[in-house]
Amino acid sequence: MCGIVGYIGFNQASDFLLDGMAKLEYRGYDSAGIAVIGPENVIKIQKKVGRLANLEAIVKADPNEGTVGIGHTRWATHGRPSDMNAHPHVSEDGKFAVVHNGIIENYMPLKEELIEKGYHFKSETDTEVVAHLLEDMYDGDFVSTVRRMLDRVDGAYALEIICADEPDKIICTKKENPLVIGLGKGENFVASDIPAIINYTRDTYILNDGELAIVTRDNVSVFDRAGHAIDKEVFHVSWNAEAAEKGGYEHFMLKEIHDQPKAVRDTFGTHISEDGKTVIFDELNWTADDVAAFNKILIVACGTAYHAGLVTKQYIENLARIPVNVEIASEYRYSNPLTDDKTLCIVISQSGETSDTLAALKEAKRH
Ligand code: GLU
């Protein structure tokens, strides 16, 4: 899954944004972009499909100056990877810029409604509805507009928004996608994950679902969905950044290949009894009868995880003699599946956050 970064402070925002996005590269992405509030509070967007280096080249040739900005590495769910579909997305009047991880489930009816009202969509993404909705619902107050906008969108998201009329704040909020705020002095940071901010600060707020943060240079206020202020506890990060870095290897793929024996041992180790004869899954609280009640197994995943599922199918069918189906998560959701209460559904996600896979899990539970 992709990443979000944000900066508000006294340095050039683009420096942190590009650095933070590089630290989130391990999450995978197909395009990248930034929005910075520049001179006369004009929001300047730069975005490019492909490697982060493509975006860096654009920013180097044409610096995006300003001390408040947001950035995004995208992993497309709606609309192919392209310059136009890359985030940030901006409202037609240029006042709001938005980056989003996740899926806006009800984007279609919202999009139809906004087109009806005369808004023009430039991208094929679900995310763009958020930018136009903000413009459409704007009451002159950034925070209240974001709150009312959130009442209209369903789905999973980590969202970060800037507004040209209130250039001294970033608003961010999350539901089922991670978001961390790094607490600095005269500057604050936003990111999907800690590696992006660890070189800048070790004090963080980890946002919970439904929480909304107003981030200024000197303050971070966090509110619950109803608008009540929350007394957030500072989470001090004590682990080192190296764990999420390349660990001396030239490429992440190389590192991951060499990590495999350890990763497999770490994952399996706690689930195999000391004598190596029994499989232990205490946390599932299953009885032998529970396990015997399954008559088929469904594995749902995306990308590489889907291929891991295909391998798993061979092992399970050989050992357990139970039929296993492996489905691509984005297809499964719309396939009127044959899942029932005798189906064991296993979802596989490297990040644990793959939106399509999480949505498929919900769908499987519904069945
Ligand atoms: N659904 C959005 C898109 O396709 C966000 C994808 C992401 O999480 O990067 O643009």
Short mmCIF file of C-alpha atoms and ligand atoms in Angstrom, two decimals:
data_model
loop_
_atom_site.label_atom_id
_atom_site.label_comp_id
_atom_site.label_asym_id
_atom_site.label_seq_id
_atom_site.Cartn_x
_atom_site.Cartn_y
_atom_site.Cartn_z
CA MET A 1 0.00 0.00 0.00
CA CYS A 2 0.99 3.52 -0.77
CA GLY A 3 1.88 6.45 1.45
CA ILE A 4 1.05 9.91 2.67
CA VAL A 5 3.34 12.63 4.01
CA GLY A 6 2.82 16.20 5.17
CA TYR A 7 4.93 19.06 6.49
CA ILE A 8 4.21 22.38 8.15
CA GLY A 9 7.07 24.40 9.61
CA PHE A 10 9.93 26.71 8.71
CA ASN A 11 11.82 24.63 6.14
CA GLN A 12 10.97 24.02 2.51
CA ALA A 13 8.11 21.51 2.67
CA SER A 14 9.19 19.71 -0.50
CA ASP A 15 12.48 18.63 1.14
CA PHE A 16 10.66 16.63 3.81
CA LEU A 17 7.93 15.47 1.47
CA LEU A 18 10.36 13.91 -1.02
CA ASP A 19 12.51 12.43 1.73
CA GLY A 20 9.47 11.05 3.58
CA MET A 21 8.06 9.51 0.42
CA ALA A 22 11.40 7.84 -0.25
CA LYS A 23 11.21 6.30 3.24
CA LEU A 24 7.75 4.94 2.41
CA GLU A 25 8.85 3.41 -0.91
CA TYR A 26 8.86 -0.05 0.66
CA ARG A 27 5.05 0.15 0.77
CA GLY A 28 4.95 0.07 -3.03
CA TYR A 29 3.54 2.72 -5.39
CA ASP A 30 2.96 3.54 -9.05
CA SER A 31 3.12 7.34 -9.01
CA ALA A 32 3.90 10.22 -6.70
CA GLY A 33 3.00 13.86 -6.19
CA ILE A 34 3.17 16.86 -3.90
CA ALA A 35 1.12 20.02 -3.26
CA VAL A 36 2.75 23.01 -1.57
CA ILE A 37 1.19 26.31 -0.54
CA GLY A 38 3.41 28.87 -2.25
CA PRO A 39 3.60 32.65 -2.63
CA GLU A 40 0.23 34.42 -2.35
CA ASN A 41 -1.18 31.17 -0.99
CA VAL A 42 -1.41 29.55 -4.37
CA ILE A 43 -1.30 25.75 -4.15
CA LYS A 44 1.16 24.32 -6.64
CA ILE A 45 0.78 20.67 -7.62
CA GLN A 46 3.50 18.51 -9.14
CA LYS A 47 2.87 14.84 -9.84
CA LYS A 48 4.25 12.13 -12.03
CA VAL A 49 3.65 8.50 -12.81
CA GLY A 50 6.49 6.03 -12.13
CA ARG A 51 9.44 6.21 -9.81
CA LEU A 52 9.85 8.91 -7.20
CA ALA A 53 12.97 10.01 -9.10
CA ASN A 54 10.67 11.26 -11.89
CA LEU A 55 8.92 13.57 -9.46
CA GLU A 56 12.21 14.62 -7.87
CA ALA A 57 13.52 15.67 -11.28
CA ILE A 58 10.44 17.84 -11.85
CA VAL A 59 10.72 19.49 -8.43
CA LYS A 60 14.45 20.07 -8.91
CA ALA A 61 13.89 21.75 -12.27
CA ASP A 62 10.98 23.82 -10.96
CA PRO A 63 11.19 24.13 -7.14
CA ASN A 64 7.88 24.03 -5.31
CA GLU A 65 8.54 26.69 -2.71
CA GLY A 66 6.64 26.97 0.54
CA THR A 67 6.66 25.69 4.09
CA VAL A 68 3.32 23.83 4.09
CA GLY A 69 2.70 20.85 1.87
CA ILE A 70 1.35 17.35 1.42
CA GLY A 71 2.65 14.42 -0.59
CA HIS A 72 1.47 11.02 -1.78
CA THR A 73 2.73 7.83 -3.28
CA ARG A 74 -0.18 6.14 -5.02
CA TRP A 75 -1.09 2.54 -5.51
CA ALA A 76 -3.99 2.77 -7.91
CA THR A 77 -7.32 1.23 -6.97
CA HIS A 78 -9.57 3.36 -9.22
CA GLY A 79 -8.07 4.48 -12.52
CA ARG A 80 -4.82 3.36 -14.09
CA PRO A 81 -1.44 4.68 -12.99
CA SER A 82 -1.02 7.99 -14.86
CA ASP A 83 0.05 11.59 -14.28
CA MET A 84 -3.58 12.71 -14.15
CA ASN A 85 -4.65 10.03 -11.69
CA ALA A 86 -1.68 10.65 -9.40
CA HIS A 87 -2.44 12.59 -6.23
CA PRO A 88 -2.75 15.32 -5.00
CA HIS A 89 -6.17 16.10 -6.43
CA VAL A 90 -7.35 19.67 -6.39
CA SER A 91 -10.72 21.41 -6.35
CA GLU A 92 -11.70 23.34 -9.46
CA ASP A 93 -11.19 26.69 -7.75
CA GLY A 94 -7.71 25.55 -6.68
CA LYS A 95 -8.49 26.14 -3.00
CA PHE A 96 -8.30 22.58 -1.74
CA ALA A 97 -5.67 19.92 -2.37
CA VAL A 98 -6.21 16.37 -1.17
CA VAL A 99 -4.15 13.21 -0.85
CA HIS A 100 -5.82 9.94 0.02
CA ASN A 101 -4.90 6.36 0.75
CA GLY A 102 -7.76 3.90 0.56
CA ILE A 103 -11.05 3.73 -1.28
CA ILE A 104 -14.07 6.06 -1.27
CA GLU A 105 -16.75 3.40 -1.70
CA ASN A 106 -19.62 5.73 -2.59
CA TYR A 107 -17.62 7.85 -5.04
CA MET A 108 -19.85 6.97 -8.01
CA PRO A 109 -23.10 8.57 -6.80
CA LEU A 110 -21.11 11.51 -5.41
CA LYS A 111 -19.34 11.94 -8.73
CA GLU A 112 -22.63 11.86 -10.63
CA GLU A 113 -24.08 14.44 -8.27
CA LEU A 114 -21.06 16.73 -8.66
CA ILE A 115 -21.01 16.40 -12.46
CA GLU A 116 -24.69 17.28 -12.45
CA LYS A 117 -23.78 20.44 -10.54
CA GLY A 118 -21.23 21.34 -13.20
CA TYR A 119 -17.95 20.10 -11.71
CA HIS A 120 -15.40 18.71 -14.16
CA PHE A 121 -13.40 15.64 -13.25
CA LYS A 122 -9.85 15.42 -14.48
CA SER A 123 -9.02 11.97 -13.18
CA GLU A 124 -10.56 8.50 -13.02
CA THR A 125 -9.95 8.24 -9.28
CA ASP A 126 -12.41 7.86 -6.45
CA THR A 127 -10.37 10.44 -4.52
CA GLU A 128 -11.17 13.40 -6.74
CA VAL A 129 -14.74 13.55 -5.40
CA VAL A 130 -13.29 14.69 -2.07
CA ALA A 131 -11.69 17.78 -3.64
CA HIS A 132 -14.86 18.80 -5.48
CA LEU A 133 -17.08 18.01 -2.49
CA LEU A 134 -14.95 20.32 -0.35
CA GLU A 135 -15.39 23.14 -2.85
CA ASP A 136 -19.10 22.45 -3.12
CA MET A 137 -19.64 22.34 0.65
CA TYR A 138 -17.25 25.18 1.56
CA ASP A 139 -18.74 27.55 4.12
CA GLY A 140 -15.65 29.71 4.59
CA ASP A 141 -14.42 27.53 7.46
CA PHE A 142 -11.89 24.88 6.51
CA VAL A 143 -12.38 22.63 9.55
CA SER A 144 -16.16 22.63 9.56
CA THR A 145 -16.22 22.00 5.80
CA VAL A 146 -13.95 18.97 6.16
CA ARG A 147 -16.14 17.61 8.96
CA ARG A 148 -19.31 17.94 6.92
CA MET A 149 -17.58 16.45 3.88
CA LEU A 150 -16.61 13.40 5.97
CA ASP A 151 -20.27 12.81 6.77
CA ARG A 152 -20.85 12.22 3.07
CA VAL A 153 -18.06 9.80 2.22
CA ASP A 154 -18.06 6.07 2.99
CA GLY A 155 -15.07 3.82 2.77
CA ALA A 156 -11.56 3.52 4.04
CA TYR A 157 -9.18 6.42 4.08
CA ALA A 158 -6.20 8.25 5.35
CA LEU A 159 -6.81 11.80 4.13
CA GLU A 160 -4.70 14.90 4.24
CA ILE A 161 -6.06 18.22 3.07
CA ILE A 162 -4.73 21.77 2.68
CA CYS A 163 -6.74 24.91 1.94
CA ALA A 164 -5.41 28.08 0.29
CA ASP A 165 -7.69 30.26 2.45
CA GLU A 166 -6.21 28.86 5.68
CA PRO A 167 -2.60 28.26 4.69
CA ASP A 168 -1.37 27.71 8.23
CA LYS A 169 -2.82 24.30 8.79
CA ILE A 170 -3.05 20.77 7.49
CA ILE A 171 -6.12 18.72 8.32
CA CYS A 172 -5.82 14.97 8.38
CA THR A 173 -8.06 12.11 9.37
CA LYS A 174 -8.18 8.36 9.02
CA LYS A 175 -10.42 5.31 8.87
CA GLU A 176 -8.90 1.86 8.39
CA ASN A 177 -5.68 3.32 6.92
CA PRO A 178 -2.76 4.34 9.10
CA LEU A 179 -1.71 7.91 9.90
CA VAL A 180 0.97 9.18 12.26
CA ILE A 181 1.77 12.73 13.30
CA GLY A 182 5.37 13.59 14.15
CA LEU A 183 5.70 16.29 16.78
CA GLY A 184 8.53 18.79 16.21
CA LYS A 185 9.45 22.25 17.48
CA GLY A 186 7.94 24.95 15.28
CA GLU A 187 7.26 22.24 12.74
CA ASN A 188 5.10 19.14 12.56
CA PHE A 189 4.99 16.14 10.26
CA VAL A 190 2.36 13.77 8.95
CA ALA A 191 3.00 10.33 7.51
CA SER A 192 1.47 6.93 6.92
CA ASP A 193 4.24 5.27 8.82
CA ILE A 194 7.01 6.02 11.27
CA PRO A 195 10.06 5.48 9.00
CA ALA A 196 9.11 8.67 7.13
CA ILE A 197 9.49 10.86 10.21
CA ILE A 198 11.98 9.08 12.44
CA ASN A 199 14.92 11.20 11.28
CA TYR A 200 13.01 14.35 12.27
CA THR A 201 11.29 13.45 15.52
CA ARG A 202 10.62 10.47 17.76
CA ASP A 203 7.53 11.90 19.44
CA THR A 204 4.34 10.99 17.67
CA TYR A 205 0.59 10.81 17.86
CA ILE A 206 -0.79 7.65 16.30
CA LEU A 207 -4.26 8.52 15.02
CA ASN A 208 -7.13 6.13 15.63
CA ASP A 209 -10.04 5.53 13.29
CA GLY A 210 -12.41 8.48 13.17
CA GLU A 211 -9.94 10.94 14.69
CA LEU A 212 -9.26 14.23 12.94
CA ALA A 213 -6.13 16.30 13.53
CA ILE A 214 -5.57 19.98 12.89
CA VAL A 215 -1.85 20.41 12.45
CA THR A 216 -0.25 23.86 12.60
CA ARG A 217 3.42 24.81 13.03
CA ASP A 218 3.18 25.01 16.82
CA ASN A 219 0.28 22.79 17.67
CA VAL A 220 -1.52 19.56 16.91
CA SER A 221 -5.14 19.28 18.07
CA VAL A 222 -6.92 15.98 17.77
CA PHE A 223 -10.70 15.53 17.81
CA ASP A 224 -13.07 12.59 17.75
CA ARG A 225 -15.73 12.17 15.08
CA ALA A 226 -18.20 14.21 17.14
CA GLY A 227 -15.75 17.11 17.35
CA HIS A 228 -14.71 16.66 20.99
CA ALA A 229 -11.05 17.38 21.72
CA ILE A 230 -9.00 14.31 22.59
CA ASP A 231 -6.10 14.30 25.00
CA LYS A 232 -3.70 12.24 22.88
CA GLU A 233 -0.86 10.39 24.49
CA VAL A 234 2.55 10.95 22.94
CA PHE A 235 3.99 7.72 21.58
CA HIS A 236 7.76 7.88 21.79
CA VAL A 237 9.40 5.77 19.10
CA SER A 238 12.31 3.83 20.51
CA TRP A 239 13.07 1.41 17.67
CA ASN A 240 15.59 2.33 15.03
CA ALA A 241 14.82 3.32 11.49
CA GLU A 242 17.08 0.70 10.02
CA ALA A 243 14.50 -2.04 10.42
CA ALA A 244 12.43 -0.43 7.70
CA GLU A 245 15.41 0.50 5.55
CA LYS A 246 17.27 -1.60 3.08
CA GLY A 247 19.55 -3.13 5.68
CA GLY A 248 22.67 -2.78 3.56
CA TYR A 249 21.21 -4.40 0.44
CA GLU A 250 21.18 -2.51 -2.81
CA HIS A 251 17.49 -3.09 -3.43
CA PHE A 252 14.49 -3.88 -1.26
CA MET A 253 13.74 -6.92 -3.40
CA LEU A 254 17.20 -8.30 -2.74
CA LYS A 255 16.78 -7.67 0.96
CA GLU A 256 13.39 -9.37 0.98
CA ILE A 257 14.77 -12.42 -0.84
CA HIS A 258 17.53 -12.79 1.75
CA ASP A 259 15.08 -12.08 4.57
CA GLN A 260 12.87 -15.02 3.61
CA PRO A 261 14.34 -17.81 5.74
CA LYS A 262 14.17 -15.59 8.81
CA ALA A 263 10.73 -14.26 7.94
CA VAL A 264 9.38 -17.79 7.51
CA ARG A 265 11.02 -18.95 10.75
CA ASP A 266 9.71 -15.93 12.68
CA THR A 267 6.21 -16.39 11.33
CA PHE A 268 5.97 -20.16 11.76
CA GLY A 269 8.06 -20.47 14.91
CA THR A 270 5.46 -19.35 17.40
CA HIS A 271 2.84 -21.63 15.84
CA ILE A 272 4.76 -24.90 16.03
CA SER A 273 5.12 -26.88 19.25
CA GLU A 274 8.59 -27.47 20.61
CA ASP A 275 8.68 -31.09 19.50
CA GLY A 276 7.71 -29.90 16.01
CA LYS A 277 4.66 -32.17 15.91
CA THR A 278 1.72 -29.88 16.58
CA VAL A 279 0.44 -26.67 15.06
CA ILE A 280 -0.66 -24.10 17.64
CA PHE A 281 -3.08 -21.27 16.92
CA ASP A 282 -4.13 -20.36 20.45
CA GLU A 283 -5.45 -16.94 19.53
CA LEU A 284 -8.08 -18.43 17.20
CA ASN A 285 -9.72 -20.37 20.04
CA TRP A 286 -10.70 -23.16 17.66
CA THR A 287 -11.74 -26.62 18.71
CA ALA A 288 -11.05 -29.65 16.55
CA ASP A 289 -14.78 -29.66 15.72
CA ASP A 290 -14.60 -26.04 14.53
CA VAL A 291 -11.80 -26.95 12.15
CA ALA A 292 -13.59 -30.11 10.95
CA ALA A 293 -16.68 -28.03 10.13
CA PHE A 294 -14.97 -26.22 7.23
CA ASN A 295 -15.69 -27.85 3.90
CA LYS A 296 -13.74 -25.45 1.74
CA ILE A 297 -11.10 -22.80 2.00
CA LEU A 298 -10.98 -19.47 0.23
CA ILE A 299 -7.79 -17.45 -0.06
CA VAL A 300 -8.18 -13.81 -1.09
CA ALA A 301 -5.29 -11.51 -1.91
CA CYS A 302 -3.80 -9.07 -4.41
CA GLY A 303 -0.59 -9.04 -6.43
CA THR A 304 2.30 -11.01 -4.99
CA ALA A 305 0.14 -12.09 -2.06
CA TYR A 306 -2.25 -13.69 -4.58
CA HIS A 307 0.66 -15.78 -5.89
CA ALA A 308 1.56 -16.71 -2.32
CA GLY A 309 -2.06 -17.90 -2.10
CA LEU A 310 -1.61 -20.12 -5.17
CA VAL A 311 1.38 -21.79 -3.51
CA THR A 312 -0.57 -22.16 -0.28
CA LYS A 313 -3.40 -23.90 -2.17
CA GLN A 314 -0.99 -26.68 -3.22
CA TYR A 315 0.16 -27.27 0.35
CA ILE A 316 -3.26 -27.18 1.96
CA GLU A 317 -4.93 -29.40 -0.63
CA ASN A 318 -2.08 -31.92 -0.42
CA LEU A 319 -1.97 -32.04 3.36
CA ALA A 320 -5.56 -31.39 4.42
CA ARG A 321 -7.47 -32.68 1.36
CA ILE A 322 -9.85 -29.71 1.47
CA PRO A 323 -10.61 -27.79 -1.75
CA VAL A 324 -8.99 -24.37 -1.82
CA ASN A 325 -10.00 -21.48 -4.08
CA VAL A 326 -7.68 -18.52 -4.57
CA GLU A 327 -9.30 -15.27 -5.66
CA ILE A 328 -8.02 -11.81 -6.52
CA ALA A 329 -9.49 -9.51 -3.88
CA SER A 330 -10.74 -6.80 -6.24
CA GLU A 331 -12.63 -9.43 -8.33
CA TYR A 332 -13.92 -11.37 -5.35
CA ARG A 333 -15.82 -8.41 -3.99
CA TYR A 334 -17.99 -8.13 -7.05
CA SER A 335 -18.37 -11.82 -7.89
CA ASN A 336 -21.42 -12.88 -5.84
CA PRO A 337 -19.18 -15.50 -4.20
CA LEU A 338 -20.08 -18.99 -3.04
CA THR A 339 -18.77 -18.20 0.43
CA ASP A 340 -20.84 -19.50 3.33
CA ASP A 341 -20.47 -20.33 7.03
CA LYS A 342 -18.59 -23.53 6.21
CA THR A 343 -15.93 -21.62 4.29
CA LEU A 344 -12.66 -20.76 5.96
CA CYS A 345 -11.56 -17.49 4.40
CA ILE A 346 -7.90 -16.52 4.62
CA VAL A 347 -6.77 -13.12 3.40
CA ILE A 348 -3.13 -12.37 2.69
CA SER A 349 -1.67 -8.87 2.63
CA GLN A 350 1.96 -7.92 2.98
CA SER A 351 1.20 -4.54 4.51
CA GLY A 352 -1.97 -5.63 6.29
CA GLU A 353 -3.60 -2.56 4.76
CA THR A 354 -4.37 -3.51 1.14
CA SER A 355 -7.74 -1.81 0.66
CA ASP A 356 -9.21 -4.32 -1.79
CA THR A 357 -8.20 -7.19 0.47
CA LEU A 358 -9.70 -5.57 3.56
CA ALA A 359 -12.90 -4.89 1.64
CA ALA A 360 -12.96 -8.53 0.44
CA LEU A 361 -12.55 -9.67 4.03
CA LYS A 362 -15.60 -7.66 5.02
CA GLU A 363 -17.55 -9.12 2.12
CA ALA A 364 -16.50 -12.66 3.10
CA LYS A 365 -17.62 -12.04 6.69
CA ARG A 366 -20.95 -10.78 5.41
CA HIS A 367 -21.45 -14.13 3.70
N1 GLU B 1 -8.21 5.02 -4.36
C1 GLU B 1 -7.23 6.02 -4.61
C2 GLU B 1 -6.74 5.99 -6.04
O1 GLU B 1 -6.90 5.00 -6.73
C3 GLU B 1 -6.07 5.96 -3.64
C4 GLU B 1 -5.18 4.79 -3.87
C5 GLU B 1 -4.07 4.75 -2.82
O2 GLU B 1 -4.37 4.37 -1.68
O3 GLU B 1 -2.94 5.12 -3.18
O4 GLU B 1 -6.20 6.96 -6.49
#
